[in-house]
JSON list of C-alpha atoms in Angstrom, two decimals:
[
{"chain": "A", "resi": 113, "resn": "MET", "atom": "CA", "xyz": [-51.24, 32.12, 47.95]},
{"chain": "A", "resi": 114, "resn": "ASP", "atom": "CA", "xyz": [-48.06, 31.65, 49.49]},
{"chain": "A", "resi": 115, "resn": "ASN", "atom": "CA", "xyz": [-44.60, 32.76, 47.83]},
{"chain": "A", "resi": 116, "resn": "ASP", "atom": "CA", "xyz": [-42.50, 30.38, 45.70]},
{"chain": "A", "resi": 117, "resn": "TYR", "atom": "CA", "xyz": [-40.78, 27.51, 47.87]},
{"chain": "A", "resi": 118, "resn": "SER", "atom": "CA", "xyz": [-38.38, 24.58, 47.61]},
{"chain": "A", "resi": 119, "resn": "THR", "atom": "CA", "xyz": [-39.23, 21.01, 48.66]},
{"chain": "A", "resi": 120, "resn": "ILE", "atom": "CA", "xyz": [-38.52, 17.51, 47.38]},
{"chain": "A", "resi": 121, "resn": "LYS", "atom": "CA", "xyz": [-39.82, 14.93, 45.39]},
{"chain": "A", "resi": 122, "resn": "GLY", "atom": "CA", "xyz": [-41.05, 11.71, 47.19]},
{"chain": "A", "resi": 123, "resn": "PHE", "atom": "CA", "xyz": [-38.46, 9.88, 49.48]},
{"chain": "A", "resi": 124, "resn": "ALA", "atom": "CA", "xyz": [-34.75, 9.55, 49.89]},
{"chain": "A", "resi": 125, "resn": "GLU", "atom": "CA", "xyz": [-32.27, 8.33, 51.98]},
{"chain": "A", "resi": 126, "resn": "ALA", "atom": "CA", "xyz": [-28.49, 7.80, 52.66]},
{"chain": "A", "resi": 127, "resn": "SER", "atom": "CA", "xyz": [-26.21, 6.62, 55.46]},
{"chain": "A", "resi": 128, "resn": "PHE", "atom": "CA", "xyz": [-22.77, 6.80, 57.10]},
{"chain": "A", "resi": 129, "resn": "THR", "atom": "CA", "xyz": [-20.93, 5.37, 59.72]},
{"chain": "A", "resi": 130, "resn": "GLU", "atom": "CA", "xyz": [-18.94, 7.62, 62.44]},
{"chain": "A", "resi": 131, "resn": "LYS", "atom": "CA", "xyz": [-16.54, 5.77, 65.08]},
{"chain": "A", "resi": 132, "resn": "LYS", "atom": "CA", "xyz": [-18.58, 2.60, 64.60]},
{"chain": "A", "resi": 133, "resn": "SER", "atom": "CA", "xyz": [-22.39, 4.19, 65.39]},
{"chain": "A", "resi": 134, "resn": "GLU", "atom": "CA", "xyz": [-24.56, 3.81, 61.55]},
{"chain": "A", "resi": 135, "resn": "PHE", "atom": "CA", "xyz": [-26.45, 7.06, 60.82]},
{"chain": "A", "resi": 136, "resn": "ILE", "atom": "CA", "xyz": [-29.14, 6.61, 58.40]},
{"chain": "A", "resi": 137, "resn": "GLY", "atom": "CA", "xyz": [-30.91, 9.66, 56.83]},
{"chain": "A", "resi": 138, "resn": "TYR", "atom": "CA", "xyz": [-34.23, 9.41, 55.68]},
{"chain": "A", "resi": 139, "resn": "ILE", "atom": "CA", "xyz": [-36.27, 12.63, 54.00]},
{"chain": "A", "resi": 140, "resn": "LYS", "atom": "CA", "xyz": [-39.78, 12.57, 52.79]},
{"chain": "A", "resi": 141, "resn": "HIS", "atom": "CA", "xyz": [-42.24, 14.89, 51.08]},
{"chain": "A", "resi": 142, "resn": "VAL", "atom": "CA", "xyz": [-45.21, 15.75, 53.45]},
{"chain": "A", "resi": 143, "resn": "GLU", "atom": "CA", "xyz": [-47.78, 18.56, 53.66]},
{"chain": "A", "resi": 144, "resn": "THR", "atom": "CA", "xyz": [-49.37, 18.21, 56.93]},
{"chain": "A", "resi": 145, "resn": "SER", "atom": "CA", "xyz": [-47.77, 17.60, 60.76]},
{"chain": "A", "resi": 146, "resn": "GLU", "atom": "CA", "xyz": [-50.09, 14.49, 60.34]},
{"chain": "A", "resi": 147, "resn": "GLU", "atom": "CA", "xyz": [-48.25, 13.04, 57.52]},
{"chain": "A", "resi": 148, "resn": "ALA", "atom": "CA", "xyz": [-44.89, 13.93, 59.22]},
{"chain": "A", "resi": 149, "resn": "VAL", "atom": "CA", "xyz": [-46.09, 11.97, 62.11]},
{"chain": "A", "resi": 150, "resn": "ASP", "atom": "CA", "xyz": [-47.02, 9.21, 60.17]},
{"chain": "A", "resi": 151, "resn": "PHE", "atom": "CA", "xyz": [-43.78, 9.16, 58.43]},
{"chain": "A", "resi": 152, "resn": "ILE", "atom": "CA", "xyz": [-41.74, 9.23, 61.86]},
{"chain": "A", "resi": 153, "resn": "ASN", "atom": "CA", "xyz": [-43.85, 6.42, 63.20]},
{"chain": "A", "resi": 154, "resn": "GLU", "atom": "CA", "xyz": [-43.24, 4.48, 60.02]},
{"chain": "A", "resi": 155, "resn": "ILE", "atom": "CA", "xyz": [-39.29, 5.08, 60.27]},
{"chain": "A", "resi": 156, "resn": "ARG", "atom": "CA", "xyz": [-39.55, 4.17, 64.18]},
{"chain": "A", "resi": 157, "resn": "ALA", "atom": "CA", "xyz": [-41.59, 0.88, 63.29]},
{"chain": "A", "resi": 158, "resn": "LYS", "atom": "CA", "xyz": [-38.55, -0.12, 60.72]},
{"chain": "A", "resi": 159, "resn": "HIS", "atom": "CA", "xyz": [-35.93, 0.54, 63.38]},
{"chain": "A", "resi": 160, "resn": "ARG", "atom": "CA", "xyz": [-37.33, -0.45, 66.44]},
{"chain": "A", "resi": 161, "resn": "LYS", "atom": "CA", "xyz": [-34.08, -1.74, 67.47]},
{"chain": "A", "resi": 162, "resn": "ALA", "atom": "CA", "xyz": [-32.26, 1.41, 67.06]},
{"chain": "A", "resi": 163, "resn": "THR", "atom": "CA", "xyz": [-30.53, 3.41, 69.57]},
{"chain": "A", "resi": 164, "resn": "HIS", "atom": "CA", "xyz": [-32.19, 6.78, 68.51]},
{"chain": "A", "resi": 165, "resn": "ASN", "atom": "CA", "xyz": [-34.63, 7.99, 65.84]},
{"chain": "A", "resi": 166, "resn": "VAL", "atom": "CA", "xyz": [-34.11, 11.71, 65.63]},
{"chain": "A", "resi": 167, "resn": "TYR", "atom": "CA", "xyz": [-36.24, 14.06, 63.52]},
{"chain": "A", "resi": 168, "resn": "ALA", "atom": "CA", "xyz": [-37.51, 17.31, 62.19]},
{"chain": "A", "resi": 169, "resn": "TYR", "atom": "CA", "xyz": [-39.73, 18.23, 60.40]},
{"chain": "A", "resi": 170, "resn": "VAL", "atom": "CA", "xyz": [-41.15, 21.71, 58.27]},
{"chain": "A", "resi": 171, "resn": "VAL", "atom": "CA", "xyz": [-44.17, 22.20, 56.66]},
{"chain": "A", "resi": 172, "resn": "ARG", "atom": "CA", "xyz": [-46.28, 25.38, 55.04]},
{"chain": "A", "resi": 173, "resn": "GLU", "atom": "CA", "xyz": [-49.48, 24.33, 56.55]},
{"chain": "A", "resi": 174, "resn": "GLY", "atom": "CA", "xyz": [-49.56, 26.65, 59.69]},
{"chain": "A", "resi": 175, "resn": "ASN", "atom": "CA", "xyz": [-46.03, 27.33, 59.17]},
{"chain": "A", "resi": 176, "resn": "THR", "atom": "CA", "xyz": [-45.15, 24.31, 61.46]},
{"chain": "A", "resi": 177, "resn": "SER", "atom": "CA", "xyz": [-42.06, 22.91, 62.14]},
{"chain": "A", "resi": 178, "resn": "GLY", "atom": "CA", "xyz": [-41.02, 20.57, 65.09]},
{"chain": "A", "resi": 179, "resn": "TYR", "atom": "CA", "xyz": [-37.86, 18.35, 65.97]},
{"chain": "A", "resi": 180, "resn": "SER", "atom": "CA", "xyz": [-37.05, 15.69, 68.73]},
{"chain": "A", "resi": 181, "resn": "ASP", "atom": "CA", "xyz": [-33.30, 14.83, 69.98]},
{"chain": "A", "resi": 182, "resn": "ASP", "atom": "CA", "xyz": [-35.28, 11.35, 71.14]},
{"chain": "A", "resi": 183, "resn": "GLY", "atom": "CA", "xyz": [-33.03, 10.75, 73.95]},
{"chain": "A", "resi": 184, "resn": "GLU", "atom": "CA", "xyz": [-29.97, 12.28, 72.44]},
{"chain": "A", "resi": 185, "resn": "PRO", "atom": "CA", "xyz": [-28.13, 15.11, 74.86]},
{"chain": "A", "resi": 186, "resn": "GLN", "atom": "CA", "xyz": [-30.43, 18.28, 74.30]},
{"chain": "A", "resi": 187, "resn": "GLY", "atom": "CA", "xyz": [-29.82, 20.19, 71.59]},
{"chain": "A", "resi": 188, "resn": "THR", "atom": "CA", "xyz": [-27.30, 17.62, 69.78]},
{"chain": "A", "resi": 189, "resn": "ALA", "atom": "CA", "xyz": [-29.50, 15.76, 67.33]},
{"chain": "A", "resi": 190, "resn": "GLY", "atom": "CA", "xyz": [-33.17, 17.48, 66.54]},
{"chain": "A", "resi": 191, "resn": "MET", "atom": "CA", "xyz": [-32.22, 21.22, 66.35]},
{"chain": "A", "resi": 192, "resn": "PRO", "atom": "CA", "xyz": [-29.35, 20.28, 63.92]},
{"chain": "A", "resi": 193, "resn": "VAL", "atom": "CA", "xyz": [-31.42, 18.33, 61.49]},
{"chain": "A", "resi": 194, "resn": "LEU", "atom": "CA", "xyz": [-34.12, 21.17, 61.58]},
{"chain": "A", "resi": 195, "resn": "ASN", "atom": "CA", "xyz": [-31.30, 23.42, 61.13]},
{"chain": "A", "resi": 196, "resn": "VAL", "atom": "CA", "xyz": [-30.32, 21.30, 57.68]},
{"chain": "A", "resi": 197, "resn": "LEU", "atom": "CA", "xyz": [-33.44, 22.05, 56.86]},
{"chain": "A", "resi": 198, "resn": "ASN", "atom": "CA", "xyz": [-33.71, 25.62, 57.01]},
{"chain": "A", "resi": 199, "resn": "LYS", "atom": "CA", "xyz": [-30.52, 26.53, 55.90]},
{"chain": "A", "resi": 200, "resn": "GLU", "atom": "CA", "xyz": [-31.41, 24.40, 52.83]},
{"chain": "A", "resi": 201, "resn": "GLY", "atom": "CA", "xyz": [-34.67, 26.41, 52.27]},
{"chain": "A", "resi": 202, "resn": "LEU", "atom": "CA", "xyz": [-37.01, 23.38, 52.53]},
{"chain": "A", "resi": 203, "resn": "THR", "atom": "CA", "xyz": [-40.41, 23.08, 53.61]},
{"chain": "A", "resi": 204, "resn": "ASP", "atom": "CA", "xyz": [-42.73, 20.21, 53.36]},
{"chain": "A", "resi": 205, "resn": "VAL", "atom": "CA", "xyz": [-40.37, 18.08, 54.27]},
{"chain": "A", "resi": 206, "resn": "CYS", "atom": "CA", "xyz": [-39.78, 15.50, 57.14]},
{"chain": "A", "resi": 207, "resn": "CYS", "atom": "CA", "xyz": [-36.12, 14.13, 57.90]},
{"chain": "A", "resi": 208, "resn": "VAL", "atom": "CA", "xyz": [-35.84, 11.11, 60.28]},
{"chain": "A", "resi": 209, "resn": "VAL", "atom": "CA", "xyz": [-31.97, 10.17, 61.20]},
{"chain": "A", "resi": 210, "resn": "THR", "atom": "CA", "xyz": [-31.68, 6.96, 62.97]},
{"chain": "A", "resi": 211, "resn": "ARG", "atom": "CA", "xyz": [-28.99, 5.72, 64.91]},
{"chain": "A", "resi": 212, "resn": "TYR", "atom": "CA", "xyz": [-27.62, 2.49, 65.86]},
{"chain": "A", "resi": 213, "resn": "PHE", "atom": "CA", "xyz": [-24.90, 2.97, 68.87]},
{"chain": "A", "resi": 214, "resn": "GLY", "atom": "CA", "xyz": [-21.43, 1.35, 67.81]},
{"chain": "A", "resi": 215, "resn": "GLY", "atom": "CA", "xyz": [-20.33, 1.87, 71.50]},
{"chain": "A", "resi": 216, "resn": "ILE", "atom": "CA", "xyz": [-17.66, 4.86, 71.42]},
{"chain": "A", "resi": 217, "resn": "LEU", "atom": "CA", "xyz": [-19.38, 8.04, 72.68]},
{"chain": "A", "resi": 218, "resn": "LEU", "atom": "CA", "xyz": [-19.10, 11.34, 69.95]},
{"chain": "A", "resi": 219, "resn": "GLY", "atom": "CA", "xyz": [-19.46, 14.02, 72.74]},
{"chain": "A", "resi": 220, "resn": "GLY", "atom": "CA", "xyz": [-21.75, 17.09, 72.09]},
{"chain": "A", "resi": 221, "resn": "GLY", "atom": "CA", "xyz": [-19.89, 18.67, 69.15]},
{"chain": "A", "resi": 222, "resn": "GLY", "atom": "CA", "xyz": [-19.55, 15.00, 67.33]},
{"chain": "A", "resi": 223, "resn": "LEU", "atom": "CA", "xyz": [-23.46, 14.39, 67.89]},
{"chain": "A", "resi": 224, "resn": "VAL", "atom": "CA", "xyz": [-24.22, 17.91, 66.29]},
{"chain": "A", "resi": 225, "resn": "ARG", "atom": "CA", "xyz": [-22.12, 16.96, 63.40]},
{"chain": "A", "resi": 226, "resn": "ALA", "atom": "CA", "xyz": [-22.88, 13.67, 62.78]},
{"chain": "A", "resi": 227, "resn": "TYR", "atom": "CA", "xyz": [-26.76, 14.52, 62.96]},
{"chain": "A", "resi": 228, "resn": "SER", "atom": "CA", "xyz": [-26.07, 17.43, 60.66]},
{"chain": "A", "resi": 229, "resn": "HIS", "atom": "CA", "xyz": [-24.19, 15.45, 58.23]},
{"chain": "A", "resi": 230, "resn": "SER", "atom": "CA", "xyz": [-27.04, 12.66, 58.06]},
{"chain": "A", "resi": 231, "resn": "ALA", "atom": "CA", "xyz": [-29.60, 15.09, 57.13]},
{"chain": "A", "resi": 232, "resn": "LYS", "atom": "CA", "xyz": [-27.47, 16.87, 54.60]},
{"chain": "A", "resi": 233, "resn": "ILE", "atom": "CA", "xyz": [-26.42, 13.67, 52.57]},
{"chain": "A", "resi": 234, "resn": "ALA", "atom": "CA", "xyz": [-30.34, 12.65, 52.59]},
{"chain": "A", "resi": 235, "resn": "VAL", "atom": "CA", "xyz": [-31.30, 16.03, 51.34]},
{"chain": "A", "resi": 236, "resn": "ASP", "atom": "CA", "xyz": [-28.60, 15.50, 48.59]},
{"chain": "A", "resi": 237, "resn": "ALA", "atom": "CA", "xyz": [-29.69, 12.20, 47.81]},
{"chain": "A", "resi": 238, "resn": "ALA", "atom": "CA", "xyz": [-33.35, 13.65, 47.22]},
{"chain": "A", "resi": 239, "resn": "GLU", "atom": "CA", "xyz": [-34.81, 15.54, 44.19]},
{"chain": "A", "resi": 240, "resn": "ARG", "atom": "CA", "xyz": [-35.25, 19.17, 44.68]},
{"chain": "A", "resi": 241, "resn": "LEU", "atom": "CA", "xyz": [-38.55, 21.00, 43.34]},
{"chain": "A", "resi": 242, "resn": "ILE", "atom": "CA", "xyz": [-38.81, 24.62, 43.07]},
{"chain": "A", "resi": 243, "resn": "MET", "atom": "CA", "xyz": [-42.61, 25.33, 43.29]},
{"chain": "A", "resi": 244, "resn": "CYS", "atom": "CA", "xyz": [-43.41, 28.40, 41.49]},
{"chain": "A", "resi": 245, "resn": "ARG", "atom": "CA", "xyz": [-47.07, 30.43, 41.81]},
{"chain": "A", "resi": 246, "resn": "CYS", "atom": "CA", "xyz": [-48.57, 30.00, 38.47]},
{"chain": "A", "resi": 247, "resn": "ASN", "atom": "CA", "xyz": [-51.81, 30.74, 36.54]},
{"chain": "A", "resi": 248, "resn": "PRO", "atom": "CA", "xyz": [-53.35, 27.99, 34.35]},
{"chain": "A", "resi": 249, "resn": "ILE", "atom": "CA", "xyz": [-54.18, 30.03, 30.95]},
{"chain": "A", "resi": 250, "resn": "ASN", "atom": "CA", "xyz": [-55.83, 28.41, 28.24]},
{"chain": "A", "resi": 251, "resn": "VAL", "atom": "CA", "xyz": [-54.85, 30.56, 24.84]},
{"chain": "A", "resi": 252, "resn": "THR", "atom": "CA", "xyz": [-57.05, 30.52, 22.03]},
{"chain": "A", "resi": 253, "resn": "VAL", "atom": "CA", "xyz": [-56.50, 31.36, 18.67]},
{"chain": "A", "resi": 254, "resn": "ASP", "atom": "CA", "xyz": [-56.64, 31.06, 14.63]},
{"chain": "A", "resi": 255, "resn": "TYR", "atom": "CA", "xyz": [-54.36, 28.47, 12.81]},
{"chain": "A", "resi": 256, "resn": "ASN", "atom": "CA", "xyz": [-52.78, 31.33, 11.06]},
{"chain": "A", "resi": 257, "resn": "LEU", "atom": "CA", "xyz": [-51.52, 32.91, 14.98]},
{"chain": "A", "resi": 258, "resn": "TYR", "atom": "CA", "xyz": [-50.46, 29.32, 15.98]},
{"chain": "A", "resi": 259, "resn": "GLY", "atom": "CA", "xyz": [-46.95, 29.26, 14.75]},
{"chain": "A", "resi": 260, "resn": "LYS", "atom": "CA", "xyz": [-46.62, 32.66, 16.33]},
{"chain": "A", "resi": 261, "resn": "ILE", "atom": "CA", "xyz": [-47.74, 32.20, 19.73]},
{"chain": "A", "resi": 262, "resn": "GLY", "atom": "CA", "xyz": [-45.67, 29.10, 19.66]},
{"chain": "A", "resi": 263, "resn": "HIS", "atom": "CA", "xyz": [-42.50, 31.06, 19.13]},
{"chain": "A", "resi": 264, "resn": "VAL", "atom": "CA", "xyz": [-43.64, 33.25, 22.29]},
{"chain": "A", "resi": 265, "resn": "ILE", "atom": "CA", "xyz": [-44.17, 30.86, 24.71]},
{"chain": "A", "resi": 266, "resn": "PRO", "atom": "CA", "xyz": [-40.44, 29.89, 25.81]},
{"chain": "A", "resi": 267, "resn": "GLU", "atom": "CA", "xyz": [-39.56, 33.43, 26.53]},
{"chain": "A", "resi": 268, "resn": "PHE", "atom": "CA", "xyz": [-41.48, 32.90, 29.34]},
{"chain": "A", "resi": 269, "resn": "GLU", "atom": "CA", "xyz": [-40.88, 29.50, 30.66]},
{"chain": "A", "resi": 270, "resn": "ALA", "atom": "CA", "xyz": [-44.41, 28.65, 30.19]},
{"chain": "A", "resi": 271, "resn": "LYS", "atom": "CA", "xyz": [-45.19, 24.99, 30.30]},
{"chain": "A", "resi": 272, "resn": "ILE", "atom": "CA", "xyz": [-47.53, 23.59, 27.48]},
{"chain": "A", "resi": 273, "resn": "LEU", "atom": "CA", "xyz": [-49.83, 21.10, 29.10]},
{"chain": "A", "resi": 274, "resn": "ASP", "atom": "CA", "xyz": [-51.78, 20.18, 25.86]},
{"chain": "A", "resi": 275, "resn": "THR", "atom": "CA", "xyz": [-52.93, 21.66, 22.74]},
{"chain": "A", "resi": 276, "resn": "GLU", "atom": "CA", "xyz": [-56.50, 21.15, 21.03]},
{"chain": "A", "resi": 277, "resn": "PHE", "atom": "CA", "xyz": [-56.98, 21.56, 17.37]},
{"chain": "A", "resi": 278, "resn": "ALA", "atom": "CA", "xyz": [-60.83, 22.11, 16.45]},
{"chain": "A", "resi": 279, "resn": "GLU", "atom": "CA", "xyz": [-62.26, 25.10, 14.96]},
{"chain": "A", "resi": 280, "resn": "ASN", "atom": "CA", "xyz": [-59.34, 27.07, 16.41]},
{"chain": "A", "resi": 281, "resn": "VAL", "atom": "CA", "xyz": [-56.29, 26.33, 18.27]},
{"chain": "A", "resi": 282, "resn": "THR", "atom": "CA", "xyz": [-56.48, 26.19, 22.14]},
{"chain": "A", "resi": 283, "resn": "VAL", "atom": "CA", "xyz": [-53.06, 26.12, 23.92]},
{"chain": "A", "resi": 284, "resn": "LYS", "atom": "CA", "xyz": [-53.26, 24.88, 27.42]},
{"chain": "A", "resi": 285, "resn": "LEU", "atom": "CA", "xyz": [-50.36, 26.26, 29.80]},
{"chain": "A", "resi": 286, "resn": "ILE", "atom": "CA", "xyz": [-48.97, 26.76, 32.98]},
{"chain": "A", "resi": 287, "resn": "VAL", "atom": "CA", "xyz": [-47.56, 30.32, 33.42]},
{"chain": "A", "resi": 288, "resn": "LYS", "atom": "CA", "xyz": [-45.49, 31.72, 36.48]},
{"chain": "A", "resi": 289, "resn": "LYS", "atom": "CA", "xyz": [-47.74, 34.05, 38.25]},
{"chain": "A", "resi": 290, "resn": "ASN", "atom": "CA", "xyz": [-45.39, 37.41, 37.90]},
{"chain": "A", "resi": 291, "resn": "SER", "atom": "CA", "xyz": [-44.88, 36.28, 34.24]},
{"chain": "A", "resi": 292, "resn": "VAL", "atom": "CA", "xyz": [-48.90, 36.28, 33.54]},
{"chain": "A", "resi": 293, "resn": "GLU", "atom": "CA", "xyz": [-49.29, 40.14, 32.77]},
{"chain": "A", "resi": 294, "resn": "LYS", "atom": "CA", "xyz": [-46.47, 40.52, 30.44]},
{"chain": "A", "resi": 295, "resn": "PHE", "atom": "CA", "xyz": [-47.38, 37.12, 28.72]},
{"chain": "A", "resi": 296, "resn": "VAL", "atom": "CA", "xyz": [-50.96, 38.23, 27.70]},
{"chain": "A", "resi": 297, "resn": "GLU", "atom": "CA", "xyz": [-49.68, 41.63, 26.65]},
{"chain": "A", "resi": 298, "resn": "LYS", "atom": "CA", "xyz": [-47.38, 40.03, 24.21]},
{"chain": "A", "resi": 299, "resn": "ILE", "atom": "CA", "xyz": [-49.84, 37.44, 22.87]},
{"chain": "A", "resi": 300, "resn": "THR", "atom": "CA", "xyz": [-52.38, 40.06, 22.26]},
{"chain": "A", "resi": 301, "resn": "ASP", "atom": "CA", "xyz": [-50.08, 42.23, 20.76]},
{"chain": "A", "resi": 302, "resn": "ILE", "atom": "CA", "xyz": [-48.80, 39.46, 18.63]},
{"chain": "A", "resi": 303, "resn": "ALA", "atom": "CA", "xyz": [-52.21, 38.10, 17.86]},
{"chain": "A", "resi": 304, "resn": "ASN", "atom": "CA", "xyz": [-53.68, 41.94, 17.36]},
{"chain": "A", "resi": 305, "resn": "GLY", "atom": "CA", "xyz": [-56.29, 41.08, 19.77]},
{"chain": "A", "resi": 306, "resn": "ALA", "atom": "CA", "xyz": [-57.31, 38.05, 18.00]},
{"chain": "A", "resi": 307, "resn": "VAL", "atom": "CA", "xyz": [-56.98, 35.92, 20.80]},
{"chain": "A", "resi": 308, "resn": "THR", "atom": "CA", "xyz": [-59.28, 34.63, 24.01]},
{"chain": "A", "resi": 309, "resn": "PHE", "atom": "CA", "xyz": [-57.51, 34.24, 27.55]},
{"chain": "A", "resi": 310, "resn": "GLU", "atom": "CA", "xyz": [-59.09, 31.55, 30.19]},
{"chain": "A", "resi": 311, "resn": "LEU", "atom": "CA", "xyz": [-57.24, 32.21, 33.25]},
{"chain": "A", "resi": 312, "resn": "LEU", "atom": "CA", "xyz": [-57.86, 29.43, 35.83]},
{"chain": "A", "resi": 313, "resn": "ASP", "atom": "CA", "xyz": [-57.48, 29.25, 39.71]},
{"chain": "A", "resi": 314, "resn": "GLU", "atom": "CA", "xyz": [-53.82, 29.67, 41.15]},
{"chain": "A", "resi": 315, "resn": "CYS", "atom": "CA", "xyz": [-51.78, 26.62, 41.22]},
{"chain": "A", "resi": 316, "resn": "TYR", "atom": "CA", "xyz": [-48.20, 25.38, 42.09]},
{"chain": "A", "resi": 317, "resn": "GLU", "atom": "CA", "xyz": [-45.63, 24.08, 39.63]},
{"chain": "A", "resi": 318, "resn": "ASN", "atom": "CA", "xyz": [-42.41, 22.78, 40.09]},
{"chain": "A", "resi": 319, "resn": "PHE", "atom": "CA", "xyz": [-39.65, 24.70, 37.81]},
{"chain": "A", "resi": 320, "resn": "ALA", "atom": "CA", "xyz": [-36.51, 23.16, 39.00]}
]
């Protein structure tokens, strides 16, 4: 699996007006180039009368990115949007900036600033996620050790998913990959070895 990464949750939008041109920035969580294209087409369909629907996207699958100036002068629109996504350290995202021309030319520098700003305010409007490599772990102990285990869990920023009370207590957790070894050592030490661990397949979990 890859390293930890930043993305956004769901969808967000924001807009502003520059010299009578309206710019609307949309951003959405996508995980493939196909999903990015679907989102771009969705915005285009929504704004068929817009002057431009500029876009950029970055996805982890295949380490792929793409952008389009959609009729604006080369390098003044799509690349500035992509630069914002990269500067913010985001992946698995697609940003579309819709422009309704207001009759006043902005010039190359003005366009770069306008599209960069549109992307930035869309990013700022979104909920940021920090996706960390994790291991789901089921920890099973006797009832008399349950309380001791519970005091240790917060030290490792582990997330408790569920707790099952049967003959023994099983705590289902998600632990960051880089903390798993120390977590297991600490719990084993506290329980004097009277504990069983079930490590499940790696996954990603939001720890923002």
